[in-house]
GROMACS .gro file of C-alpha atoms in nm:
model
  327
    1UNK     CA    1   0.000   0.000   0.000
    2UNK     CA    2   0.136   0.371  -0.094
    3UNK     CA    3   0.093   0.701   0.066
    4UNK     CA    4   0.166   1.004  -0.063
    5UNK     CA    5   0.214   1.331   0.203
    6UNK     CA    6   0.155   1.631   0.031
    7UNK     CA    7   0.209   1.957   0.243
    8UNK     CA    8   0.434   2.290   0.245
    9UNK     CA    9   0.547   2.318   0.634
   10UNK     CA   10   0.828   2.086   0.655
   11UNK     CA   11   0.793   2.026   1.003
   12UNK     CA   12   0.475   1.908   1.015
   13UNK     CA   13   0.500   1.682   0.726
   14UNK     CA   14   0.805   1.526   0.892
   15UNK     CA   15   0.593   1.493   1.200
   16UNK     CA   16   0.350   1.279   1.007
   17UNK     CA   17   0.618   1.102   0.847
   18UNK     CA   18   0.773   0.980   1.170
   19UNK     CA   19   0.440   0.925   1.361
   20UNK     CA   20   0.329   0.726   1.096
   21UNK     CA   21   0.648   0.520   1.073
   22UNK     CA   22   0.658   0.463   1.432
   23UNK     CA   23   0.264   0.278   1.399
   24UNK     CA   24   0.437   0.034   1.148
   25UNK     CA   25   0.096   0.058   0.914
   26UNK     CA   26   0.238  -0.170   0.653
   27UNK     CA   27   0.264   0.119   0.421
   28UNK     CA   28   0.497  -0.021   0.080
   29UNK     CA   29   0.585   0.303   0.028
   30UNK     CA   30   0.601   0.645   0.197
   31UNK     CA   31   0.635   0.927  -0.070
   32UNK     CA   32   0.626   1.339   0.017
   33UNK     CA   33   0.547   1.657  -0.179
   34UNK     CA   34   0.621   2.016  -0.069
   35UNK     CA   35   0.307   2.175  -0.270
   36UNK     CA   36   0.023   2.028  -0.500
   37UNK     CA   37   0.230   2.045  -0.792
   38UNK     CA   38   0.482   1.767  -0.682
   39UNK     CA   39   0.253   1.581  -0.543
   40UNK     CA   40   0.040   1.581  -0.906
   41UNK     CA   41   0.341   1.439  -1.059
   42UNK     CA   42   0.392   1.221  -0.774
   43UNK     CA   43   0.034   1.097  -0.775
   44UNK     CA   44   0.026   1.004  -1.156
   45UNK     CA   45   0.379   0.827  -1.112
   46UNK     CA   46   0.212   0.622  -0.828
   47UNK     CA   47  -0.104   0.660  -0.798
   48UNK     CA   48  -0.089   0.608  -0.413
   49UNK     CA   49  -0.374   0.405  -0.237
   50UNK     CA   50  -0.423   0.712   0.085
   51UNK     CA   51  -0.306   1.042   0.026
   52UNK     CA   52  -0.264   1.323   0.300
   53UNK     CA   53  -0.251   1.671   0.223
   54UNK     CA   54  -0.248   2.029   0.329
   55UNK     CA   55  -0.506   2.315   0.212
   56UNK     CA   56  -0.282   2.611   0.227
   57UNK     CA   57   0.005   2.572  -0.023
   58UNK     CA   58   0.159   2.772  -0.278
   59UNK     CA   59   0.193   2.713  -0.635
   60UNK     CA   60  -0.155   2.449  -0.630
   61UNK     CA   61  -0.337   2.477  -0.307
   62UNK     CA   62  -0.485   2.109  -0.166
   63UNK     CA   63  -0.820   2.209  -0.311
   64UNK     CA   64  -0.707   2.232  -0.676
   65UNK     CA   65  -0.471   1.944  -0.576
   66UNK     CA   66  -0.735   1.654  -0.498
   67UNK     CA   67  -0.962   1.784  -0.814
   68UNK     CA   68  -0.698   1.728  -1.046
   69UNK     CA   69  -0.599   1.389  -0.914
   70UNK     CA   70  -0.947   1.264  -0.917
   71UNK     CA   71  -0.882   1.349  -1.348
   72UNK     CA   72  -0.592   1.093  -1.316
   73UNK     CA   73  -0.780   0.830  -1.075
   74UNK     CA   74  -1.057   0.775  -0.888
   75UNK     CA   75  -0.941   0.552  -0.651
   76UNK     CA   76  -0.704   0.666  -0.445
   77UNK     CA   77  -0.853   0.773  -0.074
   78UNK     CA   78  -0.811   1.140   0.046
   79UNK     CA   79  -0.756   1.279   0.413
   80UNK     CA   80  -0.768   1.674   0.462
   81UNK     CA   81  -0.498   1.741   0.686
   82UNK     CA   82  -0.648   2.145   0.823
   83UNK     CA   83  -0.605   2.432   1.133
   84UNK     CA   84  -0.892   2.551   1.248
   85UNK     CA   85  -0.930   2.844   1.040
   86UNK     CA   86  -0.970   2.555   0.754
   87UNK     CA   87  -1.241   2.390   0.861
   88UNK     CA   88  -1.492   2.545   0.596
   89UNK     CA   89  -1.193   2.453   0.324
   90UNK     CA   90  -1.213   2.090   0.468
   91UNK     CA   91  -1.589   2.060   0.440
   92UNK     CA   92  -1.593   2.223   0.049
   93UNK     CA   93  -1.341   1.881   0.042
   94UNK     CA   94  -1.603   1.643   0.071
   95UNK     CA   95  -1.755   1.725  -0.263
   96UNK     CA   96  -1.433   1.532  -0.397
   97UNK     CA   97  -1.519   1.230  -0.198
   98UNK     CA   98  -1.268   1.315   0.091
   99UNK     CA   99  -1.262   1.011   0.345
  100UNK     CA  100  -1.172   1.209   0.664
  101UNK     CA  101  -0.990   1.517   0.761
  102UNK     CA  102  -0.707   1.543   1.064
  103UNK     CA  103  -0.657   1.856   1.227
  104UNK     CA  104  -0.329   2.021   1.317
  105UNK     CA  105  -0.180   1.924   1.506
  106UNK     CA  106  -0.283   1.544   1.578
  107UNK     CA  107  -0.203   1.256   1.816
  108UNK     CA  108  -0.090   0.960   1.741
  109UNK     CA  109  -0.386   0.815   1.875
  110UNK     CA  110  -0.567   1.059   1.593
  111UNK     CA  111  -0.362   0.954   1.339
  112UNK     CA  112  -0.367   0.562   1.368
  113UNK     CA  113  -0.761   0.581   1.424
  114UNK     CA  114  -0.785   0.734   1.069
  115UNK     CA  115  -0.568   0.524   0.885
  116UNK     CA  116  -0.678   0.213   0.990
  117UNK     CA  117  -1.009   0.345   0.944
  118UNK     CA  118  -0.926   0.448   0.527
  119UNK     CA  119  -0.693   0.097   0.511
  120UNK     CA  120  -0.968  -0.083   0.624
  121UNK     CA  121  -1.218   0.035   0.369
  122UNK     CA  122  -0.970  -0.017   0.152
  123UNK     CA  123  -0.909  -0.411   0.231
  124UNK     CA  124  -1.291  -0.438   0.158
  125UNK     CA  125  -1.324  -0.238  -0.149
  126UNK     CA  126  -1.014  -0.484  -0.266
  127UNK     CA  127  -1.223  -0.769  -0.186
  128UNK     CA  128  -1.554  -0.671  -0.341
  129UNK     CA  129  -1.356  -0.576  -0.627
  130UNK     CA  130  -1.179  -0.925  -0.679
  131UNK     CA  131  -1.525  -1.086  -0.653
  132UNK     CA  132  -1.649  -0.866  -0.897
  133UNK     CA  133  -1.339  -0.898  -1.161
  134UNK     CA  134  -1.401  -1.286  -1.091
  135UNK     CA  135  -1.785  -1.280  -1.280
  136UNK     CA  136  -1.638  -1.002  -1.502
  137UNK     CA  137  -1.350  -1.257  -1.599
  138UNK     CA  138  -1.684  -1.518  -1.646
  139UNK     CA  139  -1.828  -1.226  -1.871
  140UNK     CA  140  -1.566  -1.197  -2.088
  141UNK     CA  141  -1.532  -1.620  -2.163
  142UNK     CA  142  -1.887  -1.583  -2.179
  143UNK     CA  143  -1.850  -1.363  -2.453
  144UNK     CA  144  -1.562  -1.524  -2.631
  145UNK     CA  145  -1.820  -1.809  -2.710
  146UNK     CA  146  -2.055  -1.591  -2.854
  147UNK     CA  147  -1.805  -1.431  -3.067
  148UNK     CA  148  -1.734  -1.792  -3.206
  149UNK     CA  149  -2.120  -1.893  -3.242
  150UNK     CA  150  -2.201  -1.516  -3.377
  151UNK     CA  151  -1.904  -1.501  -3.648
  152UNK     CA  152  -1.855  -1.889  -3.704
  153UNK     CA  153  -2.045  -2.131  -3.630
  154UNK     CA  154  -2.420  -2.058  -3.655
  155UNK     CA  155  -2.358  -1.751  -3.941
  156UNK     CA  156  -2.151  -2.019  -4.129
  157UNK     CA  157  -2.479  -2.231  -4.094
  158UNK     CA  158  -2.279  -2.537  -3.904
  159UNK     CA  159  -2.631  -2.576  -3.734
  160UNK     CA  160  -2.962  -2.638  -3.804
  161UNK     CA  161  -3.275  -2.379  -3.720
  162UNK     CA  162  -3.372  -2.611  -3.436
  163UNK     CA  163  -3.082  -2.617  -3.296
  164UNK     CA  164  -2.954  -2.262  -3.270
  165UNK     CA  165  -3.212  -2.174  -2.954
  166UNK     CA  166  -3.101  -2.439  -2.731
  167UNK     CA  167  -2.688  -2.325  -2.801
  168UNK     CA  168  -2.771  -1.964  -2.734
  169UNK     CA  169  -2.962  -2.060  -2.402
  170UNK     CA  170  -2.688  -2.257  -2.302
  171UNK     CA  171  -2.512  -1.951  -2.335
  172UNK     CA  172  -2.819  -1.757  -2.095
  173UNK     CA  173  -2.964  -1.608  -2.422
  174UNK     CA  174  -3.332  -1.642  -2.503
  175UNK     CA  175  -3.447  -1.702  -2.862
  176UNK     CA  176  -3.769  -1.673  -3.013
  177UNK     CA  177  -3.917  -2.013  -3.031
  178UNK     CA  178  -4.130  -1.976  -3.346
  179UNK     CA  179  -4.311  -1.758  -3.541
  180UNK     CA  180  -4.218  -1.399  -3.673
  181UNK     CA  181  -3.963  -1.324  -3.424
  182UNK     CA  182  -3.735  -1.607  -3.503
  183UNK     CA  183  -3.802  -1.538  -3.871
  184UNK     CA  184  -3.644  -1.186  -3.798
  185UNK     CA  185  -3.351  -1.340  -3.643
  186UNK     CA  186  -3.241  -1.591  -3.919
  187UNK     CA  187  -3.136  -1.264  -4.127
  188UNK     CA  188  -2.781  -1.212  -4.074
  189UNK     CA  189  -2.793  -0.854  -3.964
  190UNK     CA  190  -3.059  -0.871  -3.719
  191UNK     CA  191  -2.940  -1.162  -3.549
  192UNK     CA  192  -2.589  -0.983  -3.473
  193UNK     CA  193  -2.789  -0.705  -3.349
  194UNK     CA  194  -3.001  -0.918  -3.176
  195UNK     CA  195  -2.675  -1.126  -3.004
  196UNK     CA  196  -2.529  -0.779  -2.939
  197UNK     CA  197  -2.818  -0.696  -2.736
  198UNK     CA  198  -2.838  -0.951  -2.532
  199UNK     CA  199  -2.506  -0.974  -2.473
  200UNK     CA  200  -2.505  -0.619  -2.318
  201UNK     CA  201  -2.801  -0.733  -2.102
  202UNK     CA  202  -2.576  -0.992  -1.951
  203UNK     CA  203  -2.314  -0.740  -1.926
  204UNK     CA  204  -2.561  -0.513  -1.761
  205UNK     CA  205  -2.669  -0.789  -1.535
  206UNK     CA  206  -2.339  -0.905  -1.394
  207UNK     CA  207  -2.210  -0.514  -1.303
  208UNK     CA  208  -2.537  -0.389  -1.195
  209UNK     CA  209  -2.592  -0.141  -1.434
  210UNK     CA  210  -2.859  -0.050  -1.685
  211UNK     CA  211  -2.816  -0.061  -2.102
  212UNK     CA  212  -2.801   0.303  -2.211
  213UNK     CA  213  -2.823   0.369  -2.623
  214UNK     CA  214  -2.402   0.439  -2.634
  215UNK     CA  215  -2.386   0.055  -2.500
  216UNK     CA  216  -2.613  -0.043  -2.791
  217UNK     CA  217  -2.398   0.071  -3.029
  218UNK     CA  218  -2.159  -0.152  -3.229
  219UNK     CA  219  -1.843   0.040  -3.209
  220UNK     CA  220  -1.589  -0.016  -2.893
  221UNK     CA  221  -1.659   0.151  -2.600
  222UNK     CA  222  -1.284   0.281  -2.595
  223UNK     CA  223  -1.361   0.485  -2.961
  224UNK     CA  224  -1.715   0.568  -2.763
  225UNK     CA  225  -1.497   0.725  -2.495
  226UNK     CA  226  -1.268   0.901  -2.690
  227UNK     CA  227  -1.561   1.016  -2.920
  228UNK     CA  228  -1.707   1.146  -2.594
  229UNK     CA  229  -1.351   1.363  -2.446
  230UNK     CA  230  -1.386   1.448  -2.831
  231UNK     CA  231  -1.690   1.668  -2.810
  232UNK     CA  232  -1.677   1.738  -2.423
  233UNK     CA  233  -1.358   1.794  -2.338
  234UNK     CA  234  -1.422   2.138  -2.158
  235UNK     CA  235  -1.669   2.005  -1.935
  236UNK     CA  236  -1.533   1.844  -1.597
  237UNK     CA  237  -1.421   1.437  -1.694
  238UNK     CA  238  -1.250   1.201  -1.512
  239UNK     CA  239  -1.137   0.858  -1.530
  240UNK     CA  240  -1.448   0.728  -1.330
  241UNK     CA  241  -1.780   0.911  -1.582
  242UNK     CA  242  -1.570   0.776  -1.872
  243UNK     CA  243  -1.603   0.436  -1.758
  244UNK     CA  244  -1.965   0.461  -1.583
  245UNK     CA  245  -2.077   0.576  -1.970
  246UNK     CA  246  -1.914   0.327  -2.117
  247UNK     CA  247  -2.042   0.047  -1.852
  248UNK     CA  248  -1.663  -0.073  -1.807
  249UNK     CA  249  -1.459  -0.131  -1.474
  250UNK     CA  250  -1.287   0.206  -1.422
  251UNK     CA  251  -0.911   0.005  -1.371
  252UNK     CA  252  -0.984  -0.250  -1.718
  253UNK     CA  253  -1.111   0.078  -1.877
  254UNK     CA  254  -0.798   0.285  -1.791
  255UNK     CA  255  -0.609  -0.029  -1.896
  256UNK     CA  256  -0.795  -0.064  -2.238
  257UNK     CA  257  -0.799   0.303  -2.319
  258UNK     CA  258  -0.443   0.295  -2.286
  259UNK     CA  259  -0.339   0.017  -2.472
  260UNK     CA  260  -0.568   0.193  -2.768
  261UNK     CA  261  -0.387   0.548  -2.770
  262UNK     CA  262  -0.075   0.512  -2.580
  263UNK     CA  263  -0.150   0.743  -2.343
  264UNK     CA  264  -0.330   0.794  -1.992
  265UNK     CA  265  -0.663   0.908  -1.977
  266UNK     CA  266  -0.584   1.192  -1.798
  267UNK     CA  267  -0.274   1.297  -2.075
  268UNK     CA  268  -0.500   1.195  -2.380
  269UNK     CA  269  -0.737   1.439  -2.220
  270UNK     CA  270  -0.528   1.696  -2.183
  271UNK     CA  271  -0.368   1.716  -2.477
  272UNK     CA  272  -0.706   1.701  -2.672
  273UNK     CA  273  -0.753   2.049  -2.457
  274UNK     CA  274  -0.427   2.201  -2.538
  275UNK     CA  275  -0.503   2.099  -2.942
  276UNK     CA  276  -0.775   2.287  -2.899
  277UNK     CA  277  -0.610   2.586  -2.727
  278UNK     CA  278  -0.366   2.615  -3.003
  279UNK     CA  279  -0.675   2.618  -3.239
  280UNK     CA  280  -0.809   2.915  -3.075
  281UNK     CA  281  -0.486   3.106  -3.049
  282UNK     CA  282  -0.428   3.117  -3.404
  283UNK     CA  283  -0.854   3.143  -3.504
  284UNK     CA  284  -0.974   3.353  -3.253
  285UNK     CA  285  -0.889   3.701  -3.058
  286UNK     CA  286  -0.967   3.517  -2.707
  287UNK     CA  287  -0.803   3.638  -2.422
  288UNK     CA  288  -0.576   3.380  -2.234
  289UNK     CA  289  -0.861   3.291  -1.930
  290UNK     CA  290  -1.119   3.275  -2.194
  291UNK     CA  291  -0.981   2.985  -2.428
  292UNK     CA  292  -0.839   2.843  -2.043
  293UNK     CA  293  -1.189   2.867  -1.941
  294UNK     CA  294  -1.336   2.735  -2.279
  295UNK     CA  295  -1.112   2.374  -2.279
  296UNK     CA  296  -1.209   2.316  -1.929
  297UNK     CA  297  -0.893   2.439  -1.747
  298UNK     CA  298  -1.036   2.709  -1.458
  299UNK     CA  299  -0.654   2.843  -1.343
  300UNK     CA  300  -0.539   3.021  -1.645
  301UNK     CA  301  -0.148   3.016  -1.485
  302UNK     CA  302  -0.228   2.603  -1.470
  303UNK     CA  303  -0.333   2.610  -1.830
  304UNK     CA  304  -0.004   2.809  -1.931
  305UNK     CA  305   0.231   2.612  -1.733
  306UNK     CA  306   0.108   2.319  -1.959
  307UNK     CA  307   0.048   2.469  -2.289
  308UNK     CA  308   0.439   2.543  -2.179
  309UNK     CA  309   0.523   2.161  -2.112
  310UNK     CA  310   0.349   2.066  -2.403
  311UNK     CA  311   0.473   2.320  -2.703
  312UNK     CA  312   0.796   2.440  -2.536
  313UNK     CA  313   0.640   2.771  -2.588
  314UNK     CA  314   0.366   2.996  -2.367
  315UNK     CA  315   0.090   3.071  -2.529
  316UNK     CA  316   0.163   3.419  -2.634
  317UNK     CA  317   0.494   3.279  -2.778
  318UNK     CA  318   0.280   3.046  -2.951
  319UNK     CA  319   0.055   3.303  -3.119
  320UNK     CA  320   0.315   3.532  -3.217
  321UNK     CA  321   0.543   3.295  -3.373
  322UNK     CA  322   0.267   3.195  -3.599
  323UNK     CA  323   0.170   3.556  -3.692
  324UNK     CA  324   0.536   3.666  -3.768
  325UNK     CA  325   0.543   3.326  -4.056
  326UNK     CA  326   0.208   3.441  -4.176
  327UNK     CA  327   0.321   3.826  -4.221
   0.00000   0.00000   0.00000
């Protein structure tokens, strides 16, 4: 298990550090970050199972901090460390699905009683989430075999009419028994579509969730994803609605999406922003927090700080260069 301290004041974070060394938590891996910056890059690098962090910092206050690393992952568990004066920051926190907060400064006894309390949630997400992967793994062998009847077997018409309905509801798909409906079916295209169907019903069935019409659809639900950060990639997105639209497991859908572009979702998504900024720059007399505020970025210093990291330019570098070859 990793944690990740993220805070400015050396001394406390070295406090925490030491405490929590000294309760021999079974953490992997201890990493630290002097300001939410670091401990973005930090976070991506590791994504970290409980992360602690300070409101007040410079550069990327905690705030901005735990919004952006929900973007990367959703997973991860997040404690507020705040004074008292922070205690209104701390509950604007929760709205990102903060587990607890600590106050400064805490006890040991504080300390341990909120770890255990996130590790422990953890342990029995973990589990729930094995169990789950284990009918998901029964899903996809389930689906292997109806690839083979679908595209081999019964399309290559290896079997006779009678004896397509009892395969398929071997398989827990219904067929109509006679009559119209099974007429229907014996065309080629309409029994794909009607295989696809119920095959997204099982899907459905096994993760709890309900068919929506971008399930229905016979393209991949990684192109369906990236079609989506396509045409919405200035609203607020993260790894988690991506995978909720698409009806996938948000770890085998950050997988997947990255073995089909190369790239995280959280980098895919930014660069489709900063593609778009460039557009703008050169199309449009936008002022820098407008075309920040257009691709989704609220922190206009944020968005040129990457637009930096990403062209080796700023943006008014950018625009200029690009007027001086057109003049």
């Amino acid at each position: 298990m990793i944690l990740l301290l993220v805070g400015d004041e050396d001394i406390i974070r070295r406090g925490f550090l030491v405490t929590i060394q000294k309760l021999e938590l079974r953490f992997d891996l201890i990493l630290e970050a002097r300001d939410g910056e670091e401990g973005l890059r930090l976070f991506e690098n590791y994504h970290p199972d409980i992360v602690i962090t300070d409101i007040r910092m410079p550069l990327m206050d905690g705030l901005t901090f735990i919004q952006k690393s929900r973007e990367i992952s959703h997973e991860s568990r997040f404690i507020v460390l705040s004074g008292y004066n922070d205690f209104e920051y701390a509950r604007t926190a929760l709205r990102y699905e903060v587990r607890d907060y600590l106050l400064k400064p805490s006890s040991k006894a504080e300390i341990r009683d909120v770890l255990l309390r996130v590790m422990e949630e953890i342990q029995k997400a973990e589990t729930e989430s094995s169990a789950l992967k284990e009918r998901l793994d029964d899903y996809d062998l389930r689906l292997n075999q109806f690839h083979q009847l679908l595209l081999g077997d019964i399309l290559l018409g290896k079997y006779a009419d009678a004896e397509i309905a009892p395969l398929l509801s071997h398989h827990a798909i219904s067929l109509p028994e006679q009559g119209e409906g099974f007429m229907i079916c014996r065309d080629l295209e309409a029994l794909y579509g009607f295989l696809l169907s119920s095959l997204m019903q099982y899907r459905n069935a096994v993760t709890g969730k309900r068919n929506t019409a971008a399930i229905e659809s016979v393209h991949s639900p990684i192109d369906r994803a990236i079609a989506y950060i396509d045409q919405n990639y200035y609203k607020e997105l993260d790894l988690a609605l991506l995978s909720q639209l698409v009806s996938m497991n948000s770890s085998y859908f950050s997988s997947q999406f990255k073995k089909k572009t190369g790239l995280s979702f959280s980098t895919y998504l930014q660069n489709v922003r900063l593609e778009k900024a460039k557009n703008m720059l050169l199309h449009s007399d936008q002022k820098l927090h407008e075309i920040s505020a257009a691709i989704g970025i609220g922190n206009v210093k944020y968005f040129c700080r990457l637009f930096k990291n990403y062209t080796g330019v700023t943006p008014t570098e950018y625009k200029r260069q690009f007027q001086i070859s057109d003049s």
